[in-house]
Amino acid sequence: MRTRAAVLRAGDAPFTLEDVELAEPGPGEVLVRVAAAGMCHTDLSGRRPRPAGAELLPAILGHEGAGVVESTGSGVTRVRPGDHVVLSFDSCGWCRQCLAGAPSYCEEFRERNLTGRRVDGSTGAVAADGTELSSRWFAQSSFAHHCVATERSVVTVDPDLPLDVLAPLGCGVQTGAGSILIGLGVTAGASVAVFGSGAVGLSAVLAARLAGAARIVAVDLHAKRRELALELGATHALDGADPDLVAQLQEITGGGLDHAFDTTGVPSVMRSAVEALGPRGALGLAAGADVLLELPPPLLAGRTVTFLLEGDAVPQTFIPQLIEHWQQGRFPFDRMIRPYAFDAINDAEQDSRSGETIKPVLVI
Ligand SMILES: NC(=O)c1ccc[n+]([C@@H]2O[C@H](COP(=O)([O-])OP(=O)(O)OC[C@H]3O[C@@H](n4cnc5c(N)ncnc54)[C@H](O)[C@@H]3O)[C@@H](O)[C@H]2O)c1
Ligand SMILES: [Zn+2]
Ligand SMILES: [Zn+2]
């Protein structure tokens, strides 16, 4: 079928809205009319060069889609046309990690979410000029009026709820909240520092408040973002450029953090996070660093460092929980959202990069 999509043709090019031809949904797949799509920092990483043979561009990106199911491929039983869905990451369902309830560590996670292709190698998307486009970015490529997702990656939601609010739940919000509630298992009375107050970090702050953490320290370079973190439930906010950061964190927590969560991907910040941990403290990392990490001696005494993917969440159970918390006023993640018209996608990217907008949502 023909649809309109935002295509990224080169790492340094703007997104261009183009007519594209999408393959019909195959076995286990669903065609979704996209109503809205959040922009996550990981979409922007699609601009980075990749090794020869693993090129992603030209591509349709977008992995925080929400919309309405239009049709389903063979074998699909869990969703039907007309269902409202939030799109999340894909997993195989049958590997050891999936069977253990940890689909974000699926043995096929990379193939299914980051290559822009189905596992059989096809992309299912062609531009009007005949160029094959990477699609299936996180099994969706939702910067488009329509996309084909997998049955396993969609989460059905109440049709009365606004899809342009729910869209970011599929990645950024789930990642921040899940890392705190599931990955790090923050409990009442604990101390937590969240490094970076973007969409992932602020979702973590909201979740730490939900968990009843006693000390919630937000760290960011932007004063405006630190202010919002305080409004959303942080008990303290510190400037990431402060040379006394570690000492301040130790003072606030009376000896060291129980939990730290890094969303900056900045090696020096990760190092400070380790230094500020108390005994048996745990640091969760959400952003990959391109360099080898040197971890300082305080890692002794039972401390741990873990890379968390998608907050360790199972989208089909966790996203409905977050929606429930939001409806009951305990999880106001919508405060981070700024809507953009679809054809303003390049402005959305610019505002996300400058720090002006925390979570752009394209209304399609
Ligand atoms: N692990 C996962 O499953 C997963 C999922 C979604 C996103 N991510 C990654 O998480 C990261 C965060 O995503 P986001 O959408 O919140 O991005 P973002 O850019 O909005 O947030 C990052 C924040 O870190 C702050 N920061 C940068 N350097 C800093 C420093 N030295 N000290 C303190 N703060 C600093 C920035 O000011 C910004 O507010 C990205 O790298 C993204 O790719 C990972
Ligand atoms: Zn799997
Ligand atoms: Zn993401």
Coordinates of C-alpha atoms and ligand atoms in Angstrom, one line a residue:
M1 CA 0.0 0.0 0.0
R2 CA 1.0 3.6 -0.5
T3 CA 1.6 5.8 2.5
R4 CA 3.6 8.9 3.5
A5 CA 6.7 8.7 5.6
A6 CA 9.5 10.8 6.9
V7 CA 12.6 9.4 5.2
L8 CA 16.2 9.9 6.4
R9 CA 18.4 9.6 3.4
A10 CA 21.8 10.5 4.9
G11 CA 23.3 11.1 8.3
D12 CA 23.6 14.8 7.7
A13 CA 20.3 15.3 5.7
P14 CA 17.0 16.6 7.0
F15 CA 14.0 14.2 7.2
T16 CA 12.0 14.5 3.9
L17 CA 8.3 13.6 3.7
E18 CA 7.9 11.1 0.8
D19 CA 5.4 8.7 -0.7
V20 CA 6.4 5.2 0.0
E21 CA 5.1 1.7 -0.8
L22 CA 4.7 -0.6 2.2
A23 CA 4.3 -4.4 1.9
E24 CA 1.1 -5.8 3.3
P25 CA 1.4 -7.3 6.8
G26 CA 2.9 -10.8 6.7
P27 CA 2.3 -13.7 9.1
G28 CA 2.3 -12.4 12.7
E29 CA 2.3 -8.7 11.6
V30 CA -0.3 -5.9 11.8
L31 CA -0.8 -2.8 9.7
V32 CA -1.3 0.3 11.9
R33 CA -2.5 3.7 11.0
V34 CA -0.2 5.9 13.0
A35 CA -1.8 8.7 15.0
A36 CA 1.3 9.9 16.8
A37 CA 5.0 9.1 17.3
G38 CA 7.3 10.2 20.0
M39 CA 10.9 11.1 19.0
C40 CA 13.5 9.3 21.2
H41 CA 17.2 10.1 21.4
T42 CA 17.8 6.6 19.9
D43 CA 16.1 7.7 16.7
L44 CA 18.7 10.4 16.3
S45 CA 21.4 7.7 16.7
G46 CA 20.1 6.4 13.3
R47 CA 22.2 9.2 11.8
R48 CA 25.5 7.6 12.9
P49 CA 27.6 5.8 10.4
R50 CA 27.5 2.0 10.6
P51 CA 29.9 -0.6 9.4
A52 CA 29.9 -1.6 5.8
G53 CA 27.3 -4.2 5.1
A54 CA 25.2 -3.1 8.1
E55 CA 24.1 0.3 6.7
L56 CA 20.7 1.6 8.0
L57 CA 20.1 4.6 5.7
P58 CA 18.1 5.5 3.8
A59 CA 15.5 4.6 6.5
I60 CA 12.1 5.3 8.0
L61 CA 12.8 5.7 11.8
G62 CA 10.4 6.3 14.7
H63 CA 9.9 3.7 17.5
E64 CA 7.3 5.3 19.8
G65 CA 4.3 5.0 17.6
A66 CA 0.6 4.8 18.7
G67 CA -2.3 4.2 16.4
V68 CA -5.2 2.1 15.2
V69 CA -4.9 -1.4 13.7
E70 CA -6.1 -1.4 10.1
S71 CA -5.5 -5.0 9.1
T72 CA -3.7 -8.1 10.4
G73 CA -1.6 -10.7 8.6
S74 CA -2.1 -14.5 8.9
G75 CA -2.0 -16.1 12.4
V76 CA -2.7 -12.9 14.3
T77 CA -5.2 -13.5 17.1
R78 CA -4.4 -11.1 19.9
V79 CA -5.3 -7.8 18.1
R80 CA -8.0 -7.0 15.5
P81 CA -8.8 -4.1 13.1
G82 CA -10.0 -1.1 15.1
D83 CA -7.9 -1.8 18.2
H84 CA -6.0 1.1 19.6
V85 CA -2.3 0.2 20.2
V86 CA 0.9 1.6 21.6
L87 CA 3.9 0.2 19.7
S88 CA 6.9 -1.0 21.6
F89 CA 10.0 -3.1 20.9
D90 CA 9.9 -6.6 19.3
S91 CA 11.2 -9.9 20.6
C92 CA 11.0 -13.5 19.4
G93 CA 9.0 -15.0 22.2
W94 CA 10.8 -18.4 22.2
C95 CA 14.5 -17.8 23.2
R96 CA 15.6 -18.4 26.8
Q97 CA 15.4 -14.7 27.7
C98 CA 11.9 -14.3 26.3
L99 CA 10.8 -17.4 28.1
A100 CA 12.3 -16.1 31.3
G101 CA 10.1 -12.9 31.0
A102 CA 13.0 -10.7 29.8
P103 CA 12.1 -9.9 26.2
S104 CA 14.3 -6.8 26.1
Y105 CA 17.3 -9.2 26.3
C106 CA 15.8 -11.4 23.5
E107 CA 18.6 -13.2 21.6
E108 CA 17.2 -11.6 18.4
F109 CA 16.8 -8.1 19.9
R110 CA 19.3 -6.5 17.6
E111 CA 18.0 -8.2 14.4
R112 CA 14.4 -7.4 15.3
N113 CA 14.8 -3.8 16.4
L114 CA 18.0 -2.2 15.2
T115 CA 18.7 -3.4 11.7
G116 CA 15.7 -1.9 9.9
R117 CA 14.8 -5.3 8.5
R118 CA 12.7 -8.3 9.3
V119 CA 14.6 -11.4 10.5
D120 CA 14.3 -12.7 6.9
G121 CA 16.3 -9.6 5.7
S122 CA 13.5 -7.9 3.9
T123 CA 12.5 -4.3 4.7
G124 CA 9.0 -4.1 3.2
A125 CA 9.4 -0.5 2.2
V126 CA 10.3 1.1 -1.1
A127 CA 10.5 4.9 -1.9
A128 CA 8.6 6.3 -5.0
D129 CA 12.0 6.5 -6.9
G130 CA 12.5 2.7 -6.3
T131 CA 15.1 3.0 -3.5
E132 CA 14.7 0.3 -0.9
L133 CA 14.2 1.9 2.6
S134 CA 15.2 0.4 5.9
S135 CA 11.9 0.0 7.8
R136 CA 11.0 -2.2 10.8
W137 CA 13.1 0.1 13.1
F138 CA 12.0 -1.4 16.4
A139 CA 9.6 -3.5 14.3
Q140 CA 7.6 -0.3 13.4
S141 CA 9.3 2.7 11.7
S142 CA 6.4 4.9 12.9
F143 CA 7.5 8.2 11.5
A144 CA 4.8 7.6 8.8
H145 CA 1.1 7.6 8.3
H146 CA 1.1 3.8 8.3
C147 CA 3.5 1.2 9.6
V148 CA 3.7 -2.6 9.8
A149 CA 4.5 -3.9 13.3
T150 CA 4.6 -7.4 14.8
E151 CA 1.8 -8.7 17.0
R152 CA 4.2 -9.2 19.8
S153 CA 5.3 -5.6 19.8
V154 CA 1.9 -4.0 20.1
V155 CA 0.1 -3.2 23.4
T156 CA -3.7 -2.7 23.2
V157 CA -5.0 0.3 25.0
D158 CA -8.4 1.9 25.9
P159 CA -9.7 3.6 22.7
D160 CA -10.9 6.6 24.8
L161 CA -7.3 7.5 25.7
P162 CA -5.4 10.1 23.7
L163 CA -2.8 8.3 21.5
D164 CA -0.6 11.4 21.2
V165 CA -0.1 11.3 25.0
L166 CA 0.4 7.5 25.1
A167 CA 3.0 7.3 22.2
P168 CA 6.2 7.8 24.3
L169 CA 5.3 5.0 26.6
G170 CA 6.6 2.5 24.0
C171 CA 10.3 3.4 24.6
G172 CA 11.5 6.4 26.5
V173 CA 9.0 6.5 29.4
Q174 CA 9.0 2.7 29.7
T175 CA 12.8 2.7 29.8
G176 CA 13.1 5.4 32.6
A177 CA 10.3 4.1 34.7
G178 CA 11.1 0.4 34.2
S179 CA 14.8 0.9 35.1
I180 CA 13.8 2.3 38.5
L181 CA 10.8 0.0 39.3
I182 CA 12.0 -3.2 37.7
G183 CA 15.7 -3.1 36.8
L184 CA 17.0 -1.4 39.9
G185 CA 14.0 -2.4 42.1
V186 CA 13.9 0.9 44.0
T187 CA 11.8 0.7 47.1
A188 CA 10.4 3.1 49.7
G189 CA 12.9 5.0 51.7
A190 CA 15.8 4.4 49.2
S191 CA 18.1 7.0 47.8
V192 CA 18.4 7.4 44.0
A193 CA 20.3 9.7 41.7
V194 CA 19.2 10.1 38.1
F195 CA 21.9 11.5 35.8
G196 CA 20.3 13.3 32.9
S197 CA 16.9 14.9 33.0
G198 CA 15.7 14.1 29.5
A199 CA 12.7 12.0 28.8
V200 CA 14.3 8.8 30.1
G201 CA 15.7 10.5 33.2
L202 CA 12.6 12.4 34.1
S203 CA 10.5 9.2 33.7
A204 CA 12.9 7.7 36.2
V205 CA 12.4 10.6 38.6
L206 CA 8.6 10.1 38.3
A207 CA 9.0 6.4 39.0
A208 CA 11.3 7.0 42.0
R209 CA 8.7 9.2 43.5
L210 CA 6.0 6.5 42.8
A211 CA 8.2 4.0 44.6
G212 CA 8.5 6.2 47.6
A213 CA 12.2 6.8 47.4
A214 CA 13.3 9.2 50.2
R215 CA 16.1 11.0 48.3
I216 CA 15.7 11.6 44.6
V217 CA 18.5 13.6 43.1
A218 CA 18.3 14.8 39.5
V219 CA 21.5 15.8 37.8
D220 CA 21.6 17.8 34.5
L221 CA 23.5 20.6 32.8
H222 CA 20.3 22.5 31.9
A223 CA 18.8 24.6 34.8
K224 CA 15.3 24.4 33.1
R225 CA 15.4 20.6 33.1
R226 CA 16.6 20.6 36.8
E227 CA 13.6 22.8 37.7
L228 CA 11.2 20.5 36.0
A229 CA 12.8 17.5 37.7
L230 CA 12.1 19.2 41.1
E231 CA 8.5 19.8 40.0
L232 CA 8.1 16.1 39.0
G233 CA 9.3 14.8 42.4
A234 CA 13.1 15.1 42.7
T235 CA 14.0 16.2 46.3
H236 CA 17.3 17.7 45.1
A237 CA 18.7 18.9 41.8
L238 CA 22.4 19.2 41.0
D239 CA 24.4 20.7 38.1
G240 CA 26.2 18.0 36.2
A241 CA 29.2 20.4 35.7
D242 CA 29.7 20.9 39.5
P243 CA 33.2 19.6 40.4
D244 CA 31.9 18.6 43.9
L245 CA 29.1 16.5 42.5
V246 CA 30.2 13.2 44.2
A247 CA 30.7 14.9 47.6
Q248 CA 27.3 16.6 47.3
L249 CA 25.6 13.3 46.5
Q250 CA 27.4 11.6 49.5
E251 CA 26.3 14.4 51.8
I252 CA 22.6 14.3 50.6
T253 CA 22.5 10.5 51.1
G254 CA 24.5 10.4 54.3
G255 CA 27.2 8.1 52.9
G256 CA 26.3 7.0 49.4
L257 CA 23.5 6.2 47.0
D258 CA 21.5 3.0 47.1
H259 CA 20.8 3.4 43.4
A260 CA 22.0 5.5 40.5
F261 CA 20.7 5.6 36.9
D262 CA 22.7 7.1 34.1
T263 CA 21.0 8.4 30.9
T264 CA 23.8 10.7 29.7
G265 CA 26.2 8.2 28.2
V266 CA 29.0 10.5 29.3
P267 CA 31.9 8.4 30.7
S268 CA 32.9 10.9 33.4
V269 CA 29.3 11.0 34.6
M270 CA 29.2 7.2 34.8
R271 CA 32.4 7.3 36.8
S272 CA 31.0 9.9 39.3
A273 CA 27.8 7.7 39.6
V274 CA 30.0 4.8 40.7
E275 CA 32.0 6.9 43.1
A276 CA 28.8 8.2 44.7
L277 CA 27.3 4.7 45.3
G278 CA 27.1 3.4 48.9
P279 CA 28.0 -0.2 49.8
R280 CA 25.9 -2.7 47.7
G281 CA 24.7 0.3 45.7
A282 CA 23.6 -0.4 42.1
L283 CA 24.2 1.7 39.0
G284 CA 22.0 1.1 36.0
L285 CA 23.1 2.5 32.6
A286 CA 20.7 3.3 29.8
A287 CA 23.0 5.1 27.3
G288 CA 25.9 3.3 25.7
A289 CA 29.3 5.0 25.7
D290 CA 31.5 4.7 22.6
V291 CA 34.7 4.3 24.8
L292 CA 36.0 1.7 27.2
L293 CA 34.7 2.5 30.7
E294 CA 37.3 2.8 33.5
L295 CA 35.5 2.0 36.7
P296 CA 37.0 3.4 39.9
P297 CA 37.9 1.4 43.0
P298 CA 34.7 2.2 44.9
L299 CA 33.1 -0.6 42.8
L300 CA 34.3 -2.9 45.6
A301 CA 31.9 -3.7 48.5
G302 CA 29.1 -5.3 46.6
R303 CA 28.4 -2.5 44.2
T304 CA 27.1 -3.4 40.7
V305 CA 26.9 -1.8 37.3
T306 CA 24.3 -3.1 34.8
F307 CA 23.2 -2.0 31.4
L308 CA 19.5 -2.0 31.3
L309 CA 17.5 -2.3 28.1
E310 CA 14.0 -0.9 27.9
G311 CA 13.9 -0.8 31.7
D312 CA 13.8 -4.6 31.9
A313 CA 10.1 -4.2 31.1
V314 CA 7.6 -6.6 29.5
P315 CA 5.6 -3.9 27.5
Q316 CA 2.3 -5.8 27.6
T317 CA 2.2 -5.8 31.4
F318 CA 4.2 -2.6 32.2
I319 CA 2.7 -0.1 29.8
P320 CA -0.9 -0.7 31.1
Q321 CA 0.4 -0.2 34.7
L322 CA 2.0 3.1 33.7
I323 CA -1.3 4.2 32.0
E324 CA -3.2 3.3 35.2
H325 CA -0.7 5.4 37.3
W326 CA -1.0 8.3 34.9
Q327 CA -4.9 8.2 35.0
Q328 CA -4.8 8.2 38.8
G329 CA -2.5 11.3 38.7
R330 CA 0.5 9.6 40.2
F331 CA 2.6 9.5 37.0
P332 CA 2.3 12.8 35.0
F333 CA 4.7 11.9 32.2
D334 CA 2.6 14.0 29.8
R335 CA 4.3 17.1 31.4
M336 CA 7.4 16.3 29.2
I337 CA 5.5 16.2 25.9
R338 CA 5.4 18.9 23.3
P339 CA 3.3 18.1 20.2
Y340 CA 4.6 18.9 16.6
A341 CA 2.8 18.6 13.3
F342 CA 4.3 15.7 11.2
D343 CA 5.8 18.1 8.6
A344 CA 7.6 19.9 11.4
I345 CA 9.7 16.8 12.2
N346 CA 13.0 18.7 11.5
D347 CA 12.0 21.4 14.0
A348 CA 11.2 18.6 16.5
E349 CA 14.6 17.2 16.1
Q350 CA 16.3 20.6 16.4
D351 CA 14.3 21.4 19.6
S352 CA 15.2 18.0 21.1
R353 CA 18.9 18.4 20.4
S354 CA 19.0 22.0 21.8
G355 CA 17.3 20.8 25.0
E356 CA 14.3 23.1 24.3
T357 CA 11.8 20.2 24.1
I358 CA 12.1 17.1 26.3
K359 CA 9.8 14.7 24.4
P360 CA 8.6 15.8 21.0
V361 CA 5.6 13.9 19.8
L362 CA 4.7 14.1 16.1
V363 CA 1.0 14.2 15.6
I364 CA 0.4 12.4 12.3
Ligands
LIG1 N1 18.6 1.5 27.2 C1 17.5 1.7 26.6 O1 16.7 0.8 26.4 C2 17.2 3.1 26.0 C3 15.9 3.4 25.7 C4 15.7 4.7 25.3 C5 16.7 5.6 25.2 N2 18.0 5.2 25.5 C6 19.1 6.2 25.5 O2 19.0 6.9 26.7 C7 19.6 8.2 26.6 C8 18.7 9.3 27.1 O3 17.6 9.4 26.3 P1 16.7 10.8 26.4 O4 15.7 10.7 25.3 O5 16.3 11.0 27.8 O6 17.8 11.8 25.9 P2 18.0 13.4 26.3 O7 19.1 13.8 25.4 O8 16.8 14.1 26.3 O9 18.6 13.3 27.8 C9 19.9 13.3 28.2 C10 20.1 14.3 29.2 O10 21.5 14.2 29.8 C11 21.9 15.5 30.1 N3 23.4 15.5 30.2 C12 24.3 15.5 29.2 N4 25.5 15.5 29.7 C13 25.4 15.6 31.0 C14 26.3 15.7 32.1 N5 27.7 15.8 31.9 N6 25.9 15.8 33.3 C15 24.5 15.8 33.6 N7 23.6 15.7 32.6 C16 24.0 15.6 31.3 C17 21.4 16.4 28.9 O11 21.4 17.7 29.3 C18 20.0 15.8 28.7 O12 19.0 16.5 29.5 C19 20.0 8.3 25.1 O13 21.3 8.0 24.9 C20 19.1 7.2 24.4 O14 19.6 6.8 23.2 C21 18.2 4.0 25.9
ZN2 ZN 13.6 -13.9 22.3
ZN3 ZN 13.9 4.8 22.3

